[in-house]
mmCIF file of C-alpha atoms and ligand atoms in Angstrom:
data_model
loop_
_atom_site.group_PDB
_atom_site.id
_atom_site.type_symbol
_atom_site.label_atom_id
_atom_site.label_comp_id
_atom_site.label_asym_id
_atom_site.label_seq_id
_atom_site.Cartn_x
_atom_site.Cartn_y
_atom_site.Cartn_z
ATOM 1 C CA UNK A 1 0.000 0.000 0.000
ATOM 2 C CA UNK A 2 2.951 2.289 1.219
ATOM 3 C CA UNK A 3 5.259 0.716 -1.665
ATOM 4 C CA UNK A 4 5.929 4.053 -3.711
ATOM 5 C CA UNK A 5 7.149 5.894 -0.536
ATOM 6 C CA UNK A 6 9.955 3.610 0.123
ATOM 7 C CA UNK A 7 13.164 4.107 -2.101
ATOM 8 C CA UNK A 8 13.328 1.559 -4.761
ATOM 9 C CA UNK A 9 15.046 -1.424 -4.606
ATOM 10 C CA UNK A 10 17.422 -1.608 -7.591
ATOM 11 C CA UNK A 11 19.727 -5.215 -8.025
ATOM 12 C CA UNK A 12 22.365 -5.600 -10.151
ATOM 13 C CA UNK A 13 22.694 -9.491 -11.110
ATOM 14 C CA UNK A 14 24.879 -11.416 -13.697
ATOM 15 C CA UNK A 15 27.266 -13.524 -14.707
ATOM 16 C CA UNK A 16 30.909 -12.775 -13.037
ATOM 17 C CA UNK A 17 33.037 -10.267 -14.664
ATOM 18 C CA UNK A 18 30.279 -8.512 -16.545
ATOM 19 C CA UNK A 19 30.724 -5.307 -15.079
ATOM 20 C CA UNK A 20 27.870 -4.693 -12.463
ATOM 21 C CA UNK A 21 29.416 -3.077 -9.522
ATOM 22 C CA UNK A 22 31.474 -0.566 -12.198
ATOM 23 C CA UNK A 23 28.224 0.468 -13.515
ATOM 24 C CA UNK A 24 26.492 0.376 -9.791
ATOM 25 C CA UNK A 25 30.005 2.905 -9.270
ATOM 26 C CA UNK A 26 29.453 4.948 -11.955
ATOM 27 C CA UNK A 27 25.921 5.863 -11.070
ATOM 28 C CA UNK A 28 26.298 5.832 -6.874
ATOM 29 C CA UNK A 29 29.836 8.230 -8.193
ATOM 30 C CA UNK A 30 27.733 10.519 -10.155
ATOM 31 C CA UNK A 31 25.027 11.401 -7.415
ATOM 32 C CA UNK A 32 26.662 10.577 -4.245
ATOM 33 C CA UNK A 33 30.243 11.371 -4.834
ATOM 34 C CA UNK A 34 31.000 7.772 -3.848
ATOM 35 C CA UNK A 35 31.509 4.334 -4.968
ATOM 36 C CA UNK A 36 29.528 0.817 -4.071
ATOM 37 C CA UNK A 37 33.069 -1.700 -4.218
ATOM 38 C CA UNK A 38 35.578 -3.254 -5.748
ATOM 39 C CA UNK A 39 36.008 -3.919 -9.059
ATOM 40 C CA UNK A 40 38.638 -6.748 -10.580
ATOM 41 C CA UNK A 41 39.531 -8.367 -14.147
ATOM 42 C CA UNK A 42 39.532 -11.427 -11.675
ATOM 43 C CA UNK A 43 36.403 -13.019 -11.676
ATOM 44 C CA UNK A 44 34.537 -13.126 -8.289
ATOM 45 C CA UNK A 45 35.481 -9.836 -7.248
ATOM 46 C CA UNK A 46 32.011 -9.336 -5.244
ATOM 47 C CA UNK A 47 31.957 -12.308 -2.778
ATOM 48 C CA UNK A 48 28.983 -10.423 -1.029
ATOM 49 C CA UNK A 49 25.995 -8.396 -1.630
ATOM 50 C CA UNK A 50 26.578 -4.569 -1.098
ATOM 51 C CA UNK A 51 24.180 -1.655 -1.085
ATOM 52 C CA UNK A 52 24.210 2.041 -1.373
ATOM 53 C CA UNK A 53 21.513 3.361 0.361
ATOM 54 C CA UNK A 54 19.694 7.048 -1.016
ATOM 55 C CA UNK A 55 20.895 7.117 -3.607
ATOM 56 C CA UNK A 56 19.346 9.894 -5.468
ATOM 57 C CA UNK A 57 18.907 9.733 -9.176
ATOM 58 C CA UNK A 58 17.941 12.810 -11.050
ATOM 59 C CA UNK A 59 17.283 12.546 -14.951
ATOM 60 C CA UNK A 60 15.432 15.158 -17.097
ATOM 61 C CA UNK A 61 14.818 17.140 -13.841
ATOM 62 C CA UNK A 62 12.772 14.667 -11.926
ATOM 63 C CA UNK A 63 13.968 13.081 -9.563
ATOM 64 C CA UNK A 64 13.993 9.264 -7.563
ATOM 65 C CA UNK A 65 15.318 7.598 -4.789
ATOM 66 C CA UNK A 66 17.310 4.069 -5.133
ATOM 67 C CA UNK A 67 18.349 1.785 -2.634
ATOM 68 C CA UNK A 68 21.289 -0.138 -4.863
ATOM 69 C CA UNK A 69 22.340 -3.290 -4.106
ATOM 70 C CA UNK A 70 25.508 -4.833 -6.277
ATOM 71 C CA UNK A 71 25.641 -8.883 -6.036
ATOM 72 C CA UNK A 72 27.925 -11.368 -6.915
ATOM 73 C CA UNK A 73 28.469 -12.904 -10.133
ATOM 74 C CA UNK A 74 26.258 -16.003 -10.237
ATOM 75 C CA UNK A 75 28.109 -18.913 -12.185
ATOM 76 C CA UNK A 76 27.084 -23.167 -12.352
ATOM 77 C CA UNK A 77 30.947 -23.919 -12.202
ATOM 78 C CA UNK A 78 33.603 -22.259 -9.622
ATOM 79 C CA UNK A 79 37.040 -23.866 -9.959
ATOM 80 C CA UNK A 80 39.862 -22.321 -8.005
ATOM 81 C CA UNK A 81 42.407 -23.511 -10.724
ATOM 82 C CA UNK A 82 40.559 -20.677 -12.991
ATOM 83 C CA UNK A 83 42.250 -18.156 -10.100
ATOM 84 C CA UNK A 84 45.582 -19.129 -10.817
ATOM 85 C CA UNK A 85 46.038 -17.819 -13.973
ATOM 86 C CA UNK A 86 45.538 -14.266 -12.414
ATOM 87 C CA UNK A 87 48.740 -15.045 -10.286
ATOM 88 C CA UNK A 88 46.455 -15.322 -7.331
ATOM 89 C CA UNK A 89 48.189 -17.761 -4.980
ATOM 90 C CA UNK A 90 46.961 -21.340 -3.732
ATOM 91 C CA UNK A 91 45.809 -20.416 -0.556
ATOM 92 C CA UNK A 92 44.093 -17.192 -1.712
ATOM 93 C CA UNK A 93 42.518 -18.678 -4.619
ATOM 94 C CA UNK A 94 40.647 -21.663 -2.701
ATOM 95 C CA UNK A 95 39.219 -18.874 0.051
ATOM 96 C CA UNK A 96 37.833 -16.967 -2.941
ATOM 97 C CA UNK A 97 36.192 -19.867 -4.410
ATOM 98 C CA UNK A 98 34.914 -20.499 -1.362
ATOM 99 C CA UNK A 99 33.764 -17.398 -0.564
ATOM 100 C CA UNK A 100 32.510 -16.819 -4.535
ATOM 101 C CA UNK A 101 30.182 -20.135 -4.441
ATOM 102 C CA UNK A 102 28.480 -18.427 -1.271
ATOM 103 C CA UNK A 103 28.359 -15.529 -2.741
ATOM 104 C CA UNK A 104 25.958 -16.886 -5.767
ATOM 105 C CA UNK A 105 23.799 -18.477 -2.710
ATOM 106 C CA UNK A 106 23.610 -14.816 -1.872
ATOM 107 C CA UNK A 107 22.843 -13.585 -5.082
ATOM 108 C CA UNK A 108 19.892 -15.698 -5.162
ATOM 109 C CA UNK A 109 18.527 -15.495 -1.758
ATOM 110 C CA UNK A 110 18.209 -11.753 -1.989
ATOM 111 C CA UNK A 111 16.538 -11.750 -5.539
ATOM 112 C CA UNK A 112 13.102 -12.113 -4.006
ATOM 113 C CA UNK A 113 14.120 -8.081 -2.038
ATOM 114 C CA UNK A 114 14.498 -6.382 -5.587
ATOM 115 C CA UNK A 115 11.734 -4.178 -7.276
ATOM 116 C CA UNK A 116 13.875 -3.993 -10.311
ATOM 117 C CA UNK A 117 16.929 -5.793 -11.819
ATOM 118 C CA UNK A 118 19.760 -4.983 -14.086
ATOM 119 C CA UNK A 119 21.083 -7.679 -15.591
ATOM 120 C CA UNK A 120 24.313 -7.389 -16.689
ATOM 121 C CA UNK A 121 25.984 -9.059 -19.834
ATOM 122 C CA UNK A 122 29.117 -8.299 -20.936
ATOM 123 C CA UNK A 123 28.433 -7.806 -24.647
ATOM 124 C CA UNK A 124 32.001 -9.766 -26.140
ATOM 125 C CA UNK A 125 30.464 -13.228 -24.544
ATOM 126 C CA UNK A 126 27.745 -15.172 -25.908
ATOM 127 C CA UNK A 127 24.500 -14.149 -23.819
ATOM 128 C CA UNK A 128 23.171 -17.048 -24.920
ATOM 129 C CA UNK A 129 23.770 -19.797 -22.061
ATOM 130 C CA UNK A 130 22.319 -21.770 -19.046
ATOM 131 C CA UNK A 131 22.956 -18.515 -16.141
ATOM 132 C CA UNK A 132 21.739 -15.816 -18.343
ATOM 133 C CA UNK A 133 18.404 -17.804 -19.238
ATOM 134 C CA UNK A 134 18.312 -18.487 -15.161
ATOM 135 C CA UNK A 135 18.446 -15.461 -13.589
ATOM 136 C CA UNK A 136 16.451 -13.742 -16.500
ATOM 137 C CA UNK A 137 13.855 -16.891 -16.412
ATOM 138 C CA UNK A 138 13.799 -16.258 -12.697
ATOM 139 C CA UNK A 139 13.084 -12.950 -12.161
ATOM 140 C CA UNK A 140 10.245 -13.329 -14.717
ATOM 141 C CA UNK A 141 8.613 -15.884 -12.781
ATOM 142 C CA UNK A 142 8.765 -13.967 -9.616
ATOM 143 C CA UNK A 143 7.201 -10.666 -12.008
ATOM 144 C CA UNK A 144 10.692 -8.577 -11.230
ATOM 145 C CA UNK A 145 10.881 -5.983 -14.346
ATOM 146 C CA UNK A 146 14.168 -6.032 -15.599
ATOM 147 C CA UNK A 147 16.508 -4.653 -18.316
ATOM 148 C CA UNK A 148 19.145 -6.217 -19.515
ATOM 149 C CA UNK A 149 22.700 -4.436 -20.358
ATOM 150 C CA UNK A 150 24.485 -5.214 -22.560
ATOM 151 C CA UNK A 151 27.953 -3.740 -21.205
ATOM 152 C CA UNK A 152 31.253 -2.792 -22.233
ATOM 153 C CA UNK A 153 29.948 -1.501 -25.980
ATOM 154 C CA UNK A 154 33.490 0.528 -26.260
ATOM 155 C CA UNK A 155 35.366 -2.825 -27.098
ATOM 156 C CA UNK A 156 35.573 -3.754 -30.726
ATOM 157 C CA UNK A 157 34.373 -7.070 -29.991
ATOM 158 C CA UNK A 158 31.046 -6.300 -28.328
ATOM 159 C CA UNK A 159 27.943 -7.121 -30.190
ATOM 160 C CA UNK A 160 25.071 -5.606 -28.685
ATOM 161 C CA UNK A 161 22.710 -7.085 -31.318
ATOM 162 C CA UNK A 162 23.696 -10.217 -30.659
ATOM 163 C CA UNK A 163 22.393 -9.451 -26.709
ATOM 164 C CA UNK A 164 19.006 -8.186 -27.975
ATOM 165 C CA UNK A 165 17.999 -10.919 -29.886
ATOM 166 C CA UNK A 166 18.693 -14.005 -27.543
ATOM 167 C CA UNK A 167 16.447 -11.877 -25.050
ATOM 168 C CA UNK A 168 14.143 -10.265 -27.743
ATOM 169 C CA UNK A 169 11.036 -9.885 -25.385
ATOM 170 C CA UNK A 170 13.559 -7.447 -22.740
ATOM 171 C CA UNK A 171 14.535 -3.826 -22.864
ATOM 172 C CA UNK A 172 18.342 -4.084 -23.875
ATOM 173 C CA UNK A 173 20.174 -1.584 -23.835
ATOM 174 C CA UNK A 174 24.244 -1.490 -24.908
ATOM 175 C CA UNK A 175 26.462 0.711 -22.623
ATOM 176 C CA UNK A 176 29.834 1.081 -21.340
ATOM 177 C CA UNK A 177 30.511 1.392 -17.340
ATOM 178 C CA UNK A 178 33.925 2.387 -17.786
ATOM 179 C CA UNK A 179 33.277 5.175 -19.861
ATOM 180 C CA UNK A 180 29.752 6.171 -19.237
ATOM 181 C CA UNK A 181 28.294 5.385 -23.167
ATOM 182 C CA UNK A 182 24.708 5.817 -23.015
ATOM 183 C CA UNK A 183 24.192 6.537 -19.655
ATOM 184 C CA UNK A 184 21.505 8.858 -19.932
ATOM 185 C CA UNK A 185 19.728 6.198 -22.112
ATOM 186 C CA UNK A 186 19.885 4.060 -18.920
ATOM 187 C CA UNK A 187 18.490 6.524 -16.567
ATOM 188 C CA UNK A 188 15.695 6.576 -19.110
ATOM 189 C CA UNK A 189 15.317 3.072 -18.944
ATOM 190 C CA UNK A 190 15.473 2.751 -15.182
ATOM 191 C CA UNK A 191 13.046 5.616 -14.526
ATOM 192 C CA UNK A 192 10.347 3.701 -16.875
ATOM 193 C CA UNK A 193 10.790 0.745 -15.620
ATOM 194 C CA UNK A 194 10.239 2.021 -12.074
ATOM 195 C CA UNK A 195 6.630 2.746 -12.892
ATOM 196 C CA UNK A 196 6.176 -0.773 -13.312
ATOM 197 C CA UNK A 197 7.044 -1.533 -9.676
HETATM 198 N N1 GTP B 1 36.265 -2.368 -21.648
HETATM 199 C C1 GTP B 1 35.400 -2.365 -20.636
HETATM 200 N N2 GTP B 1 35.697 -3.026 -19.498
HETATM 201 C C2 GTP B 1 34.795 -3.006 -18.500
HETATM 202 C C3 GTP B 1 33.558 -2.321 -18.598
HETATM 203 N N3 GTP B 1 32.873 -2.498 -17.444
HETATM 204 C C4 GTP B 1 33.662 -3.245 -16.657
HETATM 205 N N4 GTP B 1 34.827 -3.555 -17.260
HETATM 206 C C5 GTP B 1 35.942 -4.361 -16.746
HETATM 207 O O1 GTP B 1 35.487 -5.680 -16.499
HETATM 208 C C6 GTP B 1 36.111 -6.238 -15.342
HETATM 209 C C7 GTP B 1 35.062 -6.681 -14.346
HETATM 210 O O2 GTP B 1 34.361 -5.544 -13.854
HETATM 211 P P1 GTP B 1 33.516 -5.600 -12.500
HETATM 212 O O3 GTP B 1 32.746 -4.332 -12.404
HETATM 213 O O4 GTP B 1 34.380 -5.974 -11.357
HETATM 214 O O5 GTP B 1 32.533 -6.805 -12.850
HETATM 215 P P2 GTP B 1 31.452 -7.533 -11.912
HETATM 216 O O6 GTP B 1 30.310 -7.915 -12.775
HETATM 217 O O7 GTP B 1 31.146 -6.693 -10.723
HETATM 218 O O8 GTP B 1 32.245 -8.837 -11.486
HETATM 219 P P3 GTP B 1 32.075 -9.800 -10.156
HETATM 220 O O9 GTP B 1 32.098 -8.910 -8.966
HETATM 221 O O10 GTP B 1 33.253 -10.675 -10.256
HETATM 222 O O11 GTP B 1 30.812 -10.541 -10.326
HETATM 223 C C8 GTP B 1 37.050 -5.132 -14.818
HETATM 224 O O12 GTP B 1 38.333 -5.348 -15.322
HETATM 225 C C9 GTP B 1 36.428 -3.864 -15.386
HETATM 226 O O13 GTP B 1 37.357 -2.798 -15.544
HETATM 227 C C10 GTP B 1 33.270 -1.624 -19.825
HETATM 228 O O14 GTP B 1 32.230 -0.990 -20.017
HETATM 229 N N5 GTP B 1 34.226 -1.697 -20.805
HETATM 230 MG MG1 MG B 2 31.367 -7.025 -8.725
#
């Protein structure tokens, strides 16, 4: 009954390495001056959910109020020989599988929390596979609206299109966290899709 007074309850969920907690940075950077977590080109960087709390969006002058809450990357198969090739040491690298195959128990407890979910792809990789059609198939069946990023669009090898048509009945949308691409476009996208909620 209340629901539109509270501050909105924006996830961002996807496969590992895909870039949601730079884009969940860029946008807590741009209105609160500071950033959500870490971000790696080691897989698993999130081991735990995070949120920024009030976080204020403005776009075309209005205005709304997002709780944001980055998650870790949800995967089917964690092997702490996959570490090793980042120079991460033995020790090290079995703690963060450890930690990374709780962290996707996480992931998926909080799901059911979100009003809205970003799911983030990064655009070089085949969308098409068995997590992606999960966590989208998922947060359809519990009636979550989502949009689905397609991120990193700066590198050559992105295909955005490619993104759009394995999930042709969701709002895509190609971006780039690290340099801000299309930003505005999201904050479009977001502000929509929070009349849904
Ligand atoms: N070229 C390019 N690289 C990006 C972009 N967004 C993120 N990256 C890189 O991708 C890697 C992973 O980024 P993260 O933001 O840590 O990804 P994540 O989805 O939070 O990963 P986990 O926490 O492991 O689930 C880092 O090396 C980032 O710098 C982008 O738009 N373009
Ligand atoms: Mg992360």
């Amino acid at each position: 009954m209340f629901k539109n007074k509270k501050d909105i309850k924006l996830g961002f969920y996807g496969p590992p390495n895909a870039g949601k907690t730079s884009l969940a940075n860029r946008i807590c950077k741009d209105f609160t001056g500071e950033e959500i977590g870490s971000v790696s080109k080691i897989p698993h960087e999130t081991r735990h959910v995070q949120f920024k709390e009030k976080v204020e969006i403005e776009y075309k002058g209005k205005k709304m109020t997002f709780k944001m809450i980055d998650t870790p990357g949800i995967s089917t198969k964690i092997d702490y020989e996959d570490f090793l090739k980042y120079k991460v040491k033995k020790k090290e690298a079995k703690e963060r599988a450890k930690e990374a195959t709780q962290g996707v128990i996480e992931s998926i407890k909080w799901l059911e929390d979100m009003d809205i979910v970003v799911v983030v792809l990064d655009a070089t990789e085949n969308p098409y596979n068995q997590v992606n059609i999960t966590i989208i198939g998922n947060l359809v069946a519990r009636k979550i609206p989502v949009l689905i990023v397609a991120n990193k669009s700066d590198l050559k090898k992105s295909d955005i299109k490619r993104v759009e048509s394995a999930f042709p009945e969701y709002d895509t949308l190609g971006l780039s966290a690290k340099y801000g691409d299309n930003l505005e476009e999201f904050y479009e996208s977001i502000f929509k899709l929070s009349k849904k909620v």
